[in-house]
Every structure is written in structure tokens, then in C-alpha cells.
XYZ file of C-alpha atoms in Angstrom:
749
model
C 0.000 0.000 0.000
C 2.775 2.433 0.895
C 4.632 1.689 -2.341
C 1.495 2.066 -4.459
C -0.123 5.091 -2.770
C 2.737 6.911 -1.068
C 2.690 8.413 2.442
C -0.688 9.427 3.816
C -1.831 10.842 7.143
C -4.701 8.331 7.163
C -3.531 5.008 5.706
C -5.681 3.256 3.134
C -5.327 -0.014 5.033
C -4.262 -0.427 8.653
C -1.533 -3.043 8.967
C 0.670 -4.125 11.848
C 2.779 -6.418 9.667
C 5.946 -4.350 10.113
C 5.648 -4.692 13.910
C 4.929 -8.415 13.569
C 8.038 -8.812 11.400
C 10.250 -7.140 14.011
C 8.638 -8.877 16.975
C 9.086 -12.217 15.186
C 12.646 -11.936 16.481
C 10.949 -12.933 19.760
C 13.295 -13.327 22.670
C 16.045 -11.541 20.719
C 14.068 -8.307 21.024
C 13.482 -8.811 24.750
C 17.120 -9.727 25.329
C 18.296 -6.661 23.403
C 15.930 -4.461 25.406
C 17.449 -5.902 28.577
C 21.004 -5.307 27.372
C 20.180 -1.727 26.390
C 18.530 -1.001 29.736
C 21.463 -2.440 31.719
C 23.998 -0.532 29.615
C 22.009 2.714 29.742
C 21.395 2.654 33.501
C 24.921 1.523 34.385
C 26.579 3.891 31.937
C 24.503 6.868 33.042
C 25.287 6.296 36.730
C 29.015 5.788 36.116
C 29.095 8.663 33.648
C 27.425 11.042 36.095
C 29.823 10.027 38.870
C 32.941 10.461 36.721
C 31.737 13.597 34.955
C 30.509 15.184 38.189
C 33.705 14.586 40.162
C 35.977 15.641 37.278
C 33.954 18.783 36.542
C 33.688 19.754 40.216
C 37.455 19.508 40.685
C 38.060 21.728 37.641
C 35.548 24.275 38.916
C 37.470 24.864 42.166
C 40.014 27.670 41.903
C 42.003 26.147 44.771
C 42.720 22.943 42.799
C 46.409 23.171 41.802
C 46.257 20.969 38.679
C 43.046 22.223 37.152
C 44.773 23.822 34.125
C 46.623 20.605 33.365
C 43.487 18.438 33.542
C 41.533 21.008 31.546
C 44.115 20.629 28.798
C 43.829 16.843 29.075
C 40.091 16.901 28.315
C 40.443 19.570 25.610
C 42.830 17.533 23.438
C 40.269 14.776 22.586
C 37.846 17.480 21.427
C 40.358 18.552 18.785
C 42.152 15.323 17.885
C 41.023 11.709 17.647
C 43.095 8.534 17.583
C 40.699 7.072 15.029
C 38.583 3.959 14.843
C 41.430 1.455 14.637
C 43.246 2.924 17.666
C 40.027 2.833 19.696
C 39.373 -0.732 18.622
C 42.842 -1.916 19.573
C 42.687 -0.243 22.994
C 39.269 -1.710 23.824
C 39.971 -5.223 22.504
C 43.712 -5.732 22.892
C 44.675 -3.516 25.843
C 41.530 -3.533 27.982
C 40.428 -6.981 26.702
C 36.773 -5.967 26.626
C 35.694 -7.776 23.432
C 32.251 -9.353 23.941
C 31.819 -7.611 27.293
C 29.135 -5.119 28.257
C 31.914 -2.866 29.502
C 32.862 -2.317 25.857
C 29.470 -0.635 25.448
C 29.689 1.303 28.705
C 33.204 2.667 29.157
C 33.782 4.345 25.742
C 30.797 6.666 26.275
C 30.832 7.349 30.009
C 33.234 10.312 29.915
C 32.873 13.091 27.395
C 34.911 16.315 27.204
C 31.909 18.407 26.218
C 29.833 17.152 29.165
C 32.697 17.893 31.589
C 33.095 21.466 30.328
C 29.331 22.104 30.483
C 29.075 20.768 34.034
C 32.257 22.560 35.133
C 30.752 25.846 33.968
C 27.506 25.024 35.790
C 29.373 24.339 39.040
C 31.354 27.602 38.731
C 28.221 29.684 38.212
C 25.801 27.865 40.518
C 27.815 26.801 43.558
C 28.881 29.881 45.579
C 32.395 29.753 47.039
C 30.957 30.918 50.348
C 28.855 27.757 50.646
C 31.882 25.561 50.003
C 34.070 27.469 52.479
C 31.324 27.401 55.115
C 31.002 23.631 54.816
C 34.753 23.201 55.156
C 34.810 25.388 58.265
C 32.118 23.127 59.720
C 34.456 20.169 59.179
C 32.962 18.604 56.036
C 35.325 16.368 54.065
C 35.605 16.766 50.270
C 33.436 13.701 49.640
C 30.771 14.800 52.135
C 30.854 18.310 50.715
C 30.404 16.945 47.185
C 27.579 14.489 47.886
C 25.588 16.376 50.531
C 26.089 20.009 49.520
C 27.141 20.291 45.892
C 25.008 17.603 44.281
C 21.644 18.753 45.701
C 22.424 22.297 44.489
C 23.490 21.052 41.046
C 20.519 18.861 40.190
C 19.477 20.787 37.055
C 22.980 20.500 35.591
C 23.340 16.846 36.563
C 19.905 16.033 35.158
C 20.919 17.643 31.868
C 24.141 15.640 31.650
C 22.221 12.542 32.744
C 19.804 13.061 29.877
C 22.693 13.461 27.417
C 24.260 10.258 28.690
C 20.985 8.343 28.648
C 20.243 9.343 25.059
C 23.803 8.536 24.034
C 23.725 5.043 25.511
C 20.183 4.301 24.355
C 20.891 5.265 20.751
C 24.372 3.752 20.513
C 24.808 0.951 17.975
C 28.282 1.595 16.583
C 30.152 0.244 19.603
C 28.109 -2.950 19.430
C 29.002 -3.323 15.765
C 32.670 -2.847 16.637
C 33.049 -4.916 19.778
C 30.209 -7.441 19.992
C 30.378 -10.849 18.334
C 28.237 -12.488 21.006
C 24.677 -12.237 19.710
C 23.293 -12.392 23.263
C 24.907 -9.041 24.123
C 23.607 -6.983 21.201
C 21.666 -3.854 22.269
C 18.303 -2.878 20.861
C 19.447 -0.208 18.422
C 21.988 -2.472 16.747
C 19.457 -5.297 16.462
C 16.946 -2.955 14.818
C 19.610 -1.581 12.469
C 20.543 -5.150 11.526
C 16.912 -5.921 10.692
C 16.535 -2.773 8.585
C 19.872 -3.058 6.802
C 19.310 -6.753 6.072
C 15.968 -5.971 4.457
C 17.450 -3.136 2.391
C 20.431 -5.251 1.366
C 18.370 -8.281 0.392
C 15.966 -6.131 -1.629
C 18.870 -4.517 -3.510
C 20.997 -7.633 -4.032
C 18.520 -10.462 -4.450
C 19.570 -11.000 -8.073
C 23.177 -11.627 -7.048
C 22.016 -14.295 -4.604
C 19.846 -16.128 -7.126
C 16.670 -17.872 -6.058
C 17.604 -17.850 -2.361
C 17.840 -14.077 -2.483
C 14.513 -13.680 -4.215
C 12.852 -15.905 -1.623
C 14.496 -14.109 1.302
C 13.475 -10.707 -0.074
C 9.848 -11.748 -0.449
C 7.152 -10.381 1.847
C 9.499 -7.950 3.603
C 7.986 -4.613 4.719
C 10.798 -2.534 3.247
C 9.293 0.911 3.901
C 6.905 0.524 6.829
C 9.534 -1.249 8.913
C 11.489 2.011 9.127
C 8.578 3.707 10.857
C 8.018 0.725 13.146
C 11.683 0.815 14.168
C 11.393 4.506 15.072
C 8.405 3.779 17.319
C 9.942 0.739 19.022
C 13.241 2.497 19.687
C 11.889 5.851 20.874
C 8.844 4.966 22.990
C 10.846 3.815 26.052
C 12.996 6.932 26.067
C 9.881 9.110 25.691
C 8.418 7.475 28.792
C 11.732 7.975 30.628
C 11.900 11.705 29.907
C 9.435 12.742 32.673
C 11.903 11.262 35.187
C 14.495 13.821 34.153
C 11.898 16.583 33.935
C 10.942 15.902 37.532
C 14.503 16.497 38.680
C 14.804 19.592 36.549
C 11.964 21.053 38.608
C 12.990 19.627 41.954
C 16.586 20.717 41.446
C 15.520 24.322 41.465
C 14.555 23.901 45.089
C 18.240 23.160 45.849
C 17.234 20.371 48.202
C 17.278 16.657 47.920
C 17.378 14.032 50.600
C 20.598 12.103 50.796
C 18.647 8.859 51.118
C 17.655 9.129 47.467
C 21.296 9.266 46.450
C 22.102 6.311 48.653
C 19.354 4.311 46.962
C 20.548 5.358 43.523
C 24.129 4.432 44.436
C 22.994 1.031 45.706
C 20.952 0.444 42.548
C 23.905 1.482 40.418
C 26.212 -0.893 42.270
C 23.770 -3.750 41.727
C 23.536 -3.006 38.022
C 27.326 -2.772 37.706
C 27.715 -6.121 39.466
C 25.097 -7.650 37.150
C 26.943 -6.305 34.112
C 30.178 -7.751 35.430
C 28.639 -11.213 35.607
C 27.979 -11.086 31.865
C 31.644 -10.911 30.867
C 33.337 -13.909 29.284
C 35.537 -16.582 30.780
C 38.859 -17.988 29.679
C 39.450 -21.073 27.521
C 40.512 -24.524 28.679
C 42.710 -26.955 26.828
C 40.721 -30.040 25.747
C 41.615 -33.344 24.142
C 39.474 -35.910 22.352
C 39.371 -39.679 22.935
C 42.450 -40.107 20.742
C 44.459 -37.772 22.959
C 44.483 -35.135 20.228
C 44.311 -31.512 21.406
C 41.068 -29.829 20.384
C 41.487 -26.376 18.869
C 38.741 -23.799 18.458
C 38.215 -22.152 15.069
C 36.208 -18.937 14.685
C 34.156 -18.734 11.496
C 32.486 -15.508 10.350
C 29.342 -16.062 8.260
C 26.882 -13.775 6.522
C 23.236 -13.900 7.577
C 21.047 -13.425 10.604
C 21.726 -15.263 13.865
C 19.518 -18.311 14.419
C 17.735 -19.099 17.659
C 18.864 -22.745 17.649
C 22.383 -22.069 16.378
C 23.855 -22.936 19.761
C 22.096 -26.305 19.908
C 23.140 -27.179 16.357
C 26.713 -26.069 17.011
C 26.847 -28.259 20.115
C 26.025 -31.302 17.954
C 28.524 -30.187 15.318
C 31.286 -29.815 17.889
C 30.596 -33.209 19.438
C 31.133 -34.745 16.018
C 34.126 -32.787 14.695
C 36.000 -32.799 18.010
C 36.250 -36.583 17.775
C 36.743 -36.638 14.022
C 39.458 -34.015 13.553
C 40.120 -32.373 16.936
C 38.300 -29.128 16.177
C 35.556 -27.116 17.850
C 33.779 -24.424 15.909
C 32.631 -20.973 16.976
C 30.362 -19.294 14.456
C 29.938 -15.510 14.441
C 27.307 -13.979 12.183
C 26.717 -10.492 10.836
C 23.497 -9.451 9.102
C 23.219 -9.165 5.339
C 23.504 -5.400 5.370
C 26.230 -5.274 8.047
C 28.571 -8.029 6.915
C 30.811 -5.923 4.669
C 31.377 -3.246 7.297
C 31.833 -5.762 10.105
C 34.415 -7.755 8.173
C 36.357 -4.612 7.304
C 36.720 -3.953 11.022
C 37.552 -7.588 11.832
C 40.161 -7.884 9.066
C 41.753 -4.438 9.276
C 42.215 -4.434 13.049
C 43.903 -7.826 13.249
C 41.045 -9.378 15.208
C 41.156 -13.098 16.007
C 39.341 -15.223 13.414
C 40.106 -18.290 11.348
C 37.563 -18.593 8.536
C 35.111 -16.251 6.854
C 32.506 -16.211 4.114
C 33.559 -14.221 1.071
C 32.357 -13.789 -2.503
C 32.167 -11.344 -5.395
C 29.331 -9.322 -3.819
C 30.093 -9.338 -0.055
C 33.406 -9.191 1.835
C 35.037 -8.805 -1.570
C 37.117 -11.890 -2.335
C 39.392 -10.296 -4.925
C 40.247 -7.220 -2.868
C 40.969 -9.152 0.327
C 43.066 -11.738 -1.497
C 45.112 -9.001 -3.172
C 45.842 -7.213 0.092
C 46.992 -10.378 1.855
C 44.101 -10.850 4.265
C 43.448 -14.426 3.095
C 45.771 -17.414 3.308
C 47.132 -18.919 0.078
C 45.943 -22.510 0.360
C 47.283 -24.280 -2.768
C 49.737 -26.438 -0.789
C 47.083 -27.314 1.801
C 44.294 -28.422 -0.563
C 46.089 -30.282 -3.355
C 45.649 -33.726 -1.755
C 42.149 -33.227 -0.319
C 38.969 -34.946 -1.501
C 37.160 -31.640 -1.881
C 39.795 -30.437 -4.349
C 39.199 -33.522 -6.486
C 35.398 -33.387 -6.248
C 34.574 -29.712 -6.803
C 34.249 -28.550 -10.432
C 37.663 -27.324 -11.581
C 36.124 -24.093 -12.910
C 35.208 -23.109 -9.365
C 38.847 -23.586 -8.407
C 39.917 -21.599 -11.468
C 37.665 -18.722 -10.415
C 39.114 -18.926 -6.884
C 42.578 -18.146 -8.234
C 43.924 -14.615 -7.946
C 47.133 -14.041 -9.890
C 47.506 -17.802 -10.164
C 47.083 -18.538 -6.443
C 44.079 -19.923 -4.538
C 42.745 -18.081 -1.497
C 39.344 -19.661 -0.873
C 37.353 -22.889 -0.969
C 34.344 -22.474 -3.276
C 30.855 -23.647 -2.345
C 29.811 -25.819 -5.285
C 26.400 -24.689 -6.497
C 25.150 -23.238 -9.795
C 28.205 -21.842 -11.572
C 26.610 -19.552 -14.124
C 24.101 -16.741 -14.355
C 20.796 -17.774 -15.937
C 18.331 -14.910 -16.570
C 14.841 -16.269 -17.237
C 11.384 -15.167 -18.276
C 8.936 -16.317 -15.611
C 5.358 -16.888 -16.825
C 2.168 -17.476 -14.850
C 1.155 -21.002 -15.854
C -2.561 -20.200 -15.781
C -2.259 -17.880 -18.796
C 0.292 -20.076 -20.564
C -2.211 -22.943 -20.496
C -5.213 -20.757 -21.282
C -3.721 -19.272 -24.472
C -1.493 -22.255 -25.370
C 1.636 -20.101 -25.326
C 4.855 -21.828 -26.536
C 7.038 -20.418 -23.744
C 9.990 -22.649 -24.659
C 10.272 -20.658 -27.899
C 10.212 -17.246 -26.190
C 13.829 -16.194 -25.643
C 14.445 -12.598 -26.673
C 12.616 -9.542 -25.425
C 11.066 -9.134 -28.872
C 9.653 -12.685 -28.788
C 7.289 -11.625 -26.001
C 5.463 -8.919 -27.956
C 2.579 -10.875 -29.581
C 1.713 -12.562 -26.313
C 1.916 -9.351 -24.314
C -0.637 -7.980 -26.757
C -2.894 -11.000 -26.265
C -2.860 -10.577 -22.493
C -3.423 -6.813 -22.750
C -6.493 -7.296 -24.951
C -8.051 -10.251 -23.136
C -7.050 -9.926 -19.473
C -7.793 -6.376 -18.271
C -6.915 -7.199 -14.636
C -3.494 -8.617 -15.520
C -0.234 -6.690 -15.973
C 1.294 -8.211 -19.121
C 4.891 -7.517 -18.056
C 5.267 -6.826 -14.352
C 8.532 -5.108 -13.397
C 9.963 -3.630 -10.191
C 12.765 -1.198 -9.408
C 15.263 -4.076 -9.127
C 14.687 -5.093 -12.753
C 17.499 -4.851 -15.261
C 16.958 -5.491 -18.951
C 18.619 -8.600 -20.446
C 22.370 -7.908 -20.631
C 24.429 -9.881 -23.130
C 27.856 -9.134 -21.724
C 30.130 -9.760 -18.770
C 29.883 -6.530 -16.781
C 33.363 -6.612 -15.306
C 32.808 -3.168 -13.804
C 29.250 -2.016 -14.436
C 28.606 -0.533 -17.030
C 31.918 -1.577 -18.647
C 32.620 -5.091 -19.854
C 32.968 -7.523 -22.750
C 30.112 -8.928 -24.798
C 29.436 -12.650 -24.625
C 30.967 -14.451 -27.589
C 33.444 -11.655 -28.330
C 36.739 -13.548 -28.584
C 38.527 -10.312 -29.523
C 37.970 -9.199 -25.913
C 37.011 -5.667 -26.893
C 36.022 -3.610 -23.857
C 32.791 -1.644 -24.343
C 30.382 0.666 -22.603
C 27.153 -1.310 -22.126
C 25.001 1.617 -23.225
C 26.932 2.034 -26.478
C 26.276 -1.533 -27.639
C 23.679 -1.968 -30.373
C 21.993 -4.739 -28.375
C 21.350 -2.524 -25.360
C 20.203 0.412 -27.489
C 17.702 -1.871 -29.220
C 16.588 -3.345 -25.883
C 15.893 0.086 -24.388
C 13.864 1.080 -27.446
C 11.786 -2.082 -27.143
C 11.207 -1.503 -23.426
C 10.015 2.017 -24.168
C 7.647 0.682 -26.795
C 6.180 -1.854 -24.367
C 5.780 0.836 -21.717
C 3.878 3.132 -24.078
C 1.674 0.240 -25.239
C 0.644 -0.307 -21.605
C 2.278 -3.717 -21.302
C 4.458 -2.594 -18.350
C 3.121 -1.322 -15.017
C 3.464 2.460 -14.799
C 5.228 2.414 -11.419
C 7.897 -0.066 -12.576
C 10.855 2.238 -11.884
C 9.896 2.645 -8.209
C 7.797 -0.435 -7.406
C 8.596 -3.151 -4.916
C 7.289 -6.633 -5.631
C 3.590 -6.783 -4.746
C 2.478 -10.391 -4.957
C -1.174 -9.427 -5.096
C -0.600 -7.966 -8.568
C -1.628 -10.409 -11.284
C 1.069 -10.679 -13.917
C 1.727 -12.641 -17.094
C 5.504 -12.460 -17.268
C 8.391 -11.051 -15.284
C 12.152 -11.596 -15.260
C 14.100 -13.628 -12.753
C 17.693 -14.725 -12.281
C 17.431 -18.429 -11.713
C 18.847 -21.911 -11.727
C 17.439 -25.421 -12.247
C 14.039 -25.876 -10.554
C 13.828 -22.177 -9.738
C 10.172 -22.188 -10.816
C 9.346 -24.385 -7.799
C 10.659 -21.707 -5.444
C 9.049 -18.832 -7.343
C 5.722 -20.651 -7.517
C 5.717 -21.362 -3.796
C 6.553 -17.729 -3.092
C 3.780 -16.381 -5.338
C 1.180 -18.941 -4.343
C 0.532 -20.284 -7.849
C 2.357 -22.253 -10.507
C 4.822 -20.599 -12.858
C 6.907 -21.830 -15.775
C 10.271 -20.394 -16.769
C 12.440 -20.343 -19.855
C 16.065 -19.165 -20.192
C 16.574 -15.878 -22.027
C 20.078 -16.748 -23.236
C 22.817 -19.322 -22.812
C 24.176 -19.633 -19.295
C 27.599 -18.005 -19.068
C 30.297 -18.534 -16.467
C 32.040 -15.366 -15.295
C 34.326 -14.587 -12.391
C 31.407 -12.927 -10.617
C 29.067 -15.914 -10.998
C 31.705 -18.535 -10.130
C 32.768 -16.546 -7.062
C 29.244 -16.543 -5.712
C 30.282 -18.178 -2.413
C 33.651 -19.124 -0.921
C 35.189 -19.690 2.482
C 38.578 -18.075 3.064
C 41.118 -18.703 5.823
C 42.787 -15.928 7.789
C 46.374 -15.386 6.642
C 47.310 -15.020 10.336
C 45.496 -18.081 11.672
C 47.377 -20.330 14.071
C 45.691 -23.427 12.639
C 45.798 -23.414 8.822
C 45.924 -27.225 8.539
C 42.941 -27.644 10.866
C 40.950 -25.008 8.988
C 41.481 -26.817 5.681
C 40.728 -30.165 7.342
C 37.432 -28.759 8.633
C 36.412 -27.407 5.212
C 37.313 -30.709 3.589
C 35.168 -32.583 6.118
C 32.205 -30.245 5.622
C 32.354 -30.640 1.844
C 32.677 -34.440 1.912
C 30.883 -35.670 5.049
C 27.157 -36.272 4.454
C 26.143 -36.209 8.135
C 28.061 -33.030 9.010
C 26.991 -31.138 5.905
C 23.295 -31.790 6.494
C 23.596 -31.029 10.206
C 25.027 -27.582 9.384
C 22.586 -27.081 6.551
C 19.249 -28.138 8.027
C 19.835 -28.484 11.744
C 19.226 -31.474 14.017
C 17.482 -34.544 12.607
C 14.289 -35.304 14.516
C 14.024 -31.710 15.711
C 14.352 -29.495 12.644
C 13.794 -32.135 9.962
C 13.014 -35.800 9.361
C 13.952 -38.228 6.625
C 11.311 -39.113 4.020
C 11.294 -42.253 1.882
C 11.702 -41.996 -1.890
C 9.338 -43.900 -4.177
C 10.732 -46.875 -6.052
C 9.771 -45.309 -9.390
C 11.718 -42.143 -8.636
C 14.700 -44.171 -7.477
C 14.626 -46.161 -10.694
C 14.550 -42.994 -12.825
C 17.564 -41.580 -10.973
C 19.525 -44.831 -11.098
C 23.188 -44.236 -11.952
C 23.084 -40.458 -11.557
C 25.538 -38.718 -9.213
C 24.584 -36.944 -5.975
C 21.444 -39.046 -5.465
C 20.720 -40.018 -1.846
C 18.574 -42.725 -0.293
C 16.080 -40.309 1.207
C 14.588 -36.861 1.016
C 13.807 -34.685 4.027
C 10.773 -32.923 5.420
C 11.343 -29.736 7.385
C 9.531 -29.321 10.690
C 7.226 -26.351 10.162
C 7.241 -25.515 13.878
C 11.009 -25.454 14.413
C 12.434 -24.593 10.963
C 12.166 -20.868 11.735
C 14.580 -21.411 14.623
C 17.311 -22.645 12.286
C 17.234 -21.488 8.689
C 20.587 -20.660 7.100
C 21.497 -19.928 3.498
C 22.663 -23.288 2.230
C 25.658 -22.080 0.231
C 27.260 -20.048 3.033
C 28.786 -23.053 4.802
C 29.761 -25.314 1.914
C 28.759 -26.972 -1.336
C 25.193 -28.062 -2.057
C 25.752 -31.384 -3.776
C 26.134 -33.422 -0.588
C 22.932 -32.085 0.995
C 19.596 -33.911 0.977
C 16.783 -32.560 -1.192
C 13.429 -31.462 0.190
C 10.380 -33.681 -0.130
C 8.876 -31.571 -2.948
C 12.099 -31.629 -4.999
C 13.261 -34.297 -7.456
C 15.695 -36.832 -6.021
C 18.126 -36.085 -8.864
C 18.124 -32.320 -8.259
C 21.866 -32.086 -7.734
C 22.589 -34.297 -10.730
C 20.599 -31.794 -12.786
C 22.618 -28.942 -11.273
C 25.809 -30.763 -12.227
C 24.548 -31.117 -15.813
C 23.601 -27.435 -15.793
C 27.101 -26.466 -14.681
C 28.720 -28.696 -17.295
C 26.606 -27.150 -20.053
C 27.328 -23.566 -18.958
C 29.552 -21.634 -21.344
C 32.661 -19.835 -20.183
C 32.566 -16.137 -21.034
C 35.625 -15.044 -23.063
C 36.645 -12.893 -20.093
C 36.387 -15.717 -17.534
C 39.517 -15.697 -15.383
C 40.332 -12.018 -15.892
C 40.551 -9.805 -12.793
C 40.418 -6.054 -13.253
C 42.766 -4.014 -11.057
C 40.687 -0.995 -10.022
C 43.518 0.961 -8.447
C 44.473 3.145 -11.467
C 40.850 4.243 -12.042
C 39.253 3.854 -8.607
C 38.061 7.478 -8.540
C 36.341 7.191 -11.908
C 34.699 3.862 -11.062
C 33.383 5.251 -7.771
C 31.264 7.737 -9.726
C 29.469 5.162 -11.880
C 27.040 4.142 -9.150
C 25.438 7.568 -8.787
C 24.959 7.908 -12.535
C 23.387 4.459 -12.850
C 21.126 5.138 -9.864
C 19.916 8.319 -11.541
C 19.126 6.860 -14.961
C 19.293 3.054 -14.839
C 15.919 2.101 -13.371
C 13.909 4.493 -15.516
C 15.706 3.451 -18.717
C 15.601 -0.294 -18.049
C 11.850 -0.257 -17.333
C 10.994 1.906 -20.344
C 9.665 4.679 -18.094
C 11.564 7.380 -20.034
C 12.410 7.924 -23.693
C 15.910 6.562 -24.448
C 16.235 9.046 -27.305
C 16.207 11.812 -24.699
C 17.742 10.189 -21.629
C 20.389 7.858 -23.051
C 22.499 10.840 -24.281
C 22.192 12.385 -20.805
C 23.407 9.149 -19.246
C 26.327 8.954 -21.667
C 27.249 12.561 -20.995
C 27.441 11.979 -17.242
C 29.391 8.744 -17.664
C 31.899 10.557 -19.874
C 32.207 13.328 -17.293
C 32.859 10.676 -14.659
C 35.690 9.233 -16.733
C 34.295 6.113 -18.392
C 36.648 6.446 -21.375
C 39.639 6.280 -19.034
C 38.205 3.141 -17.397
C 37.648 1.476 -20.786
C 41.187 2.320 -21.851
C 42.689 0.932 -18.636
C 40.591 -2.234 -18.738
C 41.488 -2.829 -22.381
C 45.167 -2.439 -21.541
C 44.935 -4.948 -18.672
C 42.878 -7.480 -20.607
C 45.272 -7.353 -23.567
C 48.133 -8.158 -21.176
C 46.083 -10.964 -19.629
C 45.218 -12.373 -23.058
C 48.844 -12.370 -24.180
C 49.916 -14.179 -21.014
C 47.425 -17.047 -21.404
């Protein structure tokens, strides 16, 4: 409704779905609320104590070192050590990683707050009152707590409010210092939910069918408003507390018992926070007397409720098998890139991580030495022999291997996706419909005979069929071009013709008018749309839409570096256990029990085995990757453990679901074998000489791409504008540099 009708004061339809989506996190939300409350209360109390005592000392003219300590607090206002220095101090010096103190201490003392409160003390606490108390025999502590504080309530309440808001709204420190999902505060959890939704909606094509499924039914706009309400309501209710003390402070009286109670409450909270810090490690051995080492594995995706239970089973198995225990850290879809930059650049402790062409960039990290070269470690492993050699070829950077690929679909297969109801009704030969132009007569039929159906339903994530390897969008090499001539996508005759056809379809009314801005609305009846798929993708799309669809490939499936680097696991170049890390990955990619445990969860709890009919077994006889059973997911518990299958390893040694053919992976293998290598497969473009120019492409494509691809604007008018901006950005320089590098690569082959 929001996407279709925009923002309205009175909504067309009242829906609480965005709140339901957030609250579906269940106990995670409650736990994060608890963490935030503990951190906010503890931090505010400690911050007030430290700020108050520091500011009071600076306000006293008789304090001999006040100029020195004023200088000390002024320096951080002008100069900062930077993110990496802060990270190293908190994690390596203070050893506060995965401790609530990492959320409390960095914010409890602030130069600005000290200066504000110092000024308040100087102007509000008369020297005569202080001297009188001293004459009466008051110590400095008694003077501060029983005389100064009651007179300074308005100033303290103001600083307390600043501190409370700072702690309540803080998410960055959690992103930096928290790997333990149980210690994530509310704001960071909500940001993870929002950023994951935004990321999945923007990158679902790169993730294939899994991405399309994950992006479905997500309240991409309304969730932002729900997050604002959930995060601000508690602090709104807390504000009257501070307002009360603003008023009462003016009376310059307050009973000391209140402060004693607050101090006692603060001490209790601090002690509670201290109990949540981690413990040290113990040396363990398995039944063979082999020392068990712990490996930390960073993975992309949301944390799962039952991850701990599954990991316990995993560790029981692999500890005996290979002497390894596994610790899995996760970062949300939208946070993973940023989190891994911090983890890698600060020298944090980790052993394995998920990497690919579209997240935690494999090429860049391999080039800068973050990943371990593993050629000598993998050459004798079973996984090296079993995984398609083209995956290993794609994993090479300058002739060296830095990651273990997850064997799945190797190529990119854009498809037209048709609603089966209309295909059957009008006897449409979908297997013959390949090009954009092939659709025209049938779009016309639907337009004339089905007034409630959108003939060609498109959304803002749509891109027209592209017949080239976009090495650096919009620059690349056309499929089938063995001369390896680098071109601007929008200068190719194929793309110019495609944009003209899209404009024609838009004007004929075949395309929905809001295509350039629309999000997928499954209630919209459609005849055809475009999807980026793989074998049996129509089963997933049909389940998502709620009705049957049929799909046909638009072009041959091509293998590029981007498609073949869709999922890999890399090993830290600084790991203490390179052999064990490779041994673990080999076991995951060859051990049927372990792979399915990681993939689906615990048998009997998250899934059960299902028998395969004799007829289906007979049809699959002799095919590879065919198992004795299928599985049925437990509808009640599957939501507690649902990971993206390709993050942890290859797919071909996982069981298929009960609604899938038993020879699914054999079909995938055939699909991979039939995929055609793009002429540019194996070429890596070094961005360094033209990084500035490339950085500007995104803004230009955001401005013109969606409207041009969907036919919403006239390409005769807007394509020249796009070209002009690309030229101003420096696209000719990028083409020249890429051509130079690819010529050198070609000559070296």
C-alpha cells in the first residue's frame, strides 16, 4: 500500500505487519531491550559520577592541577586517535571484546559534558557555601555528595539526559566490539533488521533464487517507521523522570537517602553487568588424545535461535573426528561488509570467513593479503578432487588460490517467468520465447483479453537482459566476443535496441506504470516477469507467489568470475591453525552427516527423513549426488534454524526437500557442465588506477538506470544524458585501462 499510494496521514489499510516482522525476532528483542537497559542505567550512573567529580574539581580555583586536567580533556575534542586505535585499545589492551563494559566505558566520559558541568558548578555553587562547609568540618566527599550535588541537580539532570540518550541510541560500539549475539543492544538489532531488508531487496539478483525468496514479503518501507516507534517509545516514557529532577533541582534540596538508593541500585547493576563478561578457555583433548582447537568462522546472515544447539552437535562430532571445535559468528546481510572490514583491518582473532564477489570482496581481500594462500594445503584433499575445476579456477587470484568455493550453480541464468494459468489458457509456446522481442505478440494477447493482468510486471530491481560480462558495471565484454574488446554497455547496439523495445512496451501499456519505483507486490496479477534463476527455480518462485509458474532461459548460461565466485570460504592469513581449517572445510564438503547437520539443523528436531518412491529411485539410477532419502522440514522449528545453504559449503552433498526431485543435484551438475565460459572468464580487473572514476558510476546508474531499463523514459532523450554523465565521470579512461589490462592478460594465457 505504501509503495502504491505513497505516504498518507490516514492510511488506506491499517496493517501491523511491520511490527509483527520485528517482533518475530521474539526473545532476541526482549534480550536486546534488557542489554540496552542495563547498559544505559549503568553507563549513566558511572558517567554522572565520573563527569561530576571531574567537573567539580576543575571548577574549584584552589585545585592546583586544574589547568593541566583542563588541557587533558580539551585535546580529545580537537584530535582523535581514530577507529582502529580505539578498537585496539578496547579489545587488545583492555580486553573488553564481547563484554558489556565495551558498550559502557567508551561513552561514560565526554569532554563536552565535563566542560558544560564545570561551567555550571562555577556559576551555581557559591564559594561561600563551600568554604562554610569546610569550616564546619565537612570532608571533600561529604561536601560533594551532601552540599554540591543537591544544588546542582538541574545540571546533573541535563548531563544525565545526554548520557541516557547517548547510551540508548548507541549501535556503533556494538558493531565494533560485539560478536556475542546475546549481548547486542536494541538499536543495533533494529539496524541489523533494517539493513538486512534493504540489502536483500537490492541484491537479491546476485544471490539467485535464495535471495529472491528471502526478499519476499518484507515490509521494506513501513519497517522504518516501526523501528522509530519501538526504539523511541521507552525513552519518551523515561523523559518525565528527568523533567521531575529539573523542577525539583531548582529547590536546591534533595534528601541524601535518594542518592544512597541510587548508588545502591547502580552498584547492583554494575555487578550484574560484570557477571555477563566472558571466561577464559581450557585446553581439551578428544578420545584419541588429540588436542582440540577452536576455530572462529564468520558467516553472513542473521543469527539463528537454535544455532547454539546445532553447534553443540557439530562440535561433538568434529571434536572426535578431527580435533576441532567451531565458533560461528554472524553479521546481518547489510552489516557483513562493514563488520568484516573492522575484523580484518584491526587484526582481530578469526580463522575462517565467508567471502564472494558481492560481499566481503574476495578479490580485494586476497590481493591485500588478508586471506591465506591454500594451494599447498588443498592439493591432496577430496574436496579439491570433487569440486568442479572451474570453481577452483575462479578462486585463483594471480595464479594462487585463497578460498574454498561452495559448489552450487556456476553460471548466471536470466529467465522469463510466466504465470502457468495464462500459458495454459492461451497455449503459449514459452519454450520458444527467448528474446525480449519474442514476447510482444503474447503481451498484446494478455493486454487485450485480461484487463486485470499486468502483461509484463517489473519492479525497481529489474534490469533489462544484458548480453555481456559486466566486469565493472557498465563496462565489460560482450558474450561471444573472442577479440575481448572492452565496451560501454550503453553504447552496444543490443542494449540500445533493448531500451527502445522496453520504451515501446511501456507506451503500449504492457508494463506497469510504477515499474521504476515499485517493490514486488504479490497481489498484482502478472503474465511475465524476469528472474535470475537456476534449475528448478520455478518451484521456489511458484511457492513464493502462491501459484504455478513456468520459466524459460533468455540466453545461454555463461560462467564469469562474478558468478563462479558466488560463495567461498577463506582462511585468515594469520590463523594459528591453517591445517585444521582446511581439514574442517574438507570434512564439511565431503561428510554427508556433518553437511546436512550444518545445513538443516538437528534430525528429529528441525527435519526428518522421508522415503523416496521406487519409481523415482529407478529414474535416478546411476546419476551422481542421489541419496537414499529426502527430508521434510519441521514447520514448527524450521524458523529457529534457517541458514542460506551455500554459506557453509557446497550443495551437492545435501539432501533434497520432499517436494524436490531426487536427482536435483545431478541436474545442477549437468547445468554447470553445459554452462559456457565467457571469453573474459579468469580475468581480474585491477581498479587501483581508475578507482576514482569507477566510484562515480554508481550515482549515474542510480539516476538513470531504473527508468531506462523499465521503459519509463524515452531513451532518445535520456540515453544521451546518461552517456554525458558517464563521460564526465571518466568512463573512457576506465575502458582504456581495462582494455590495456585485458590485452596483457590475453597475451599471457
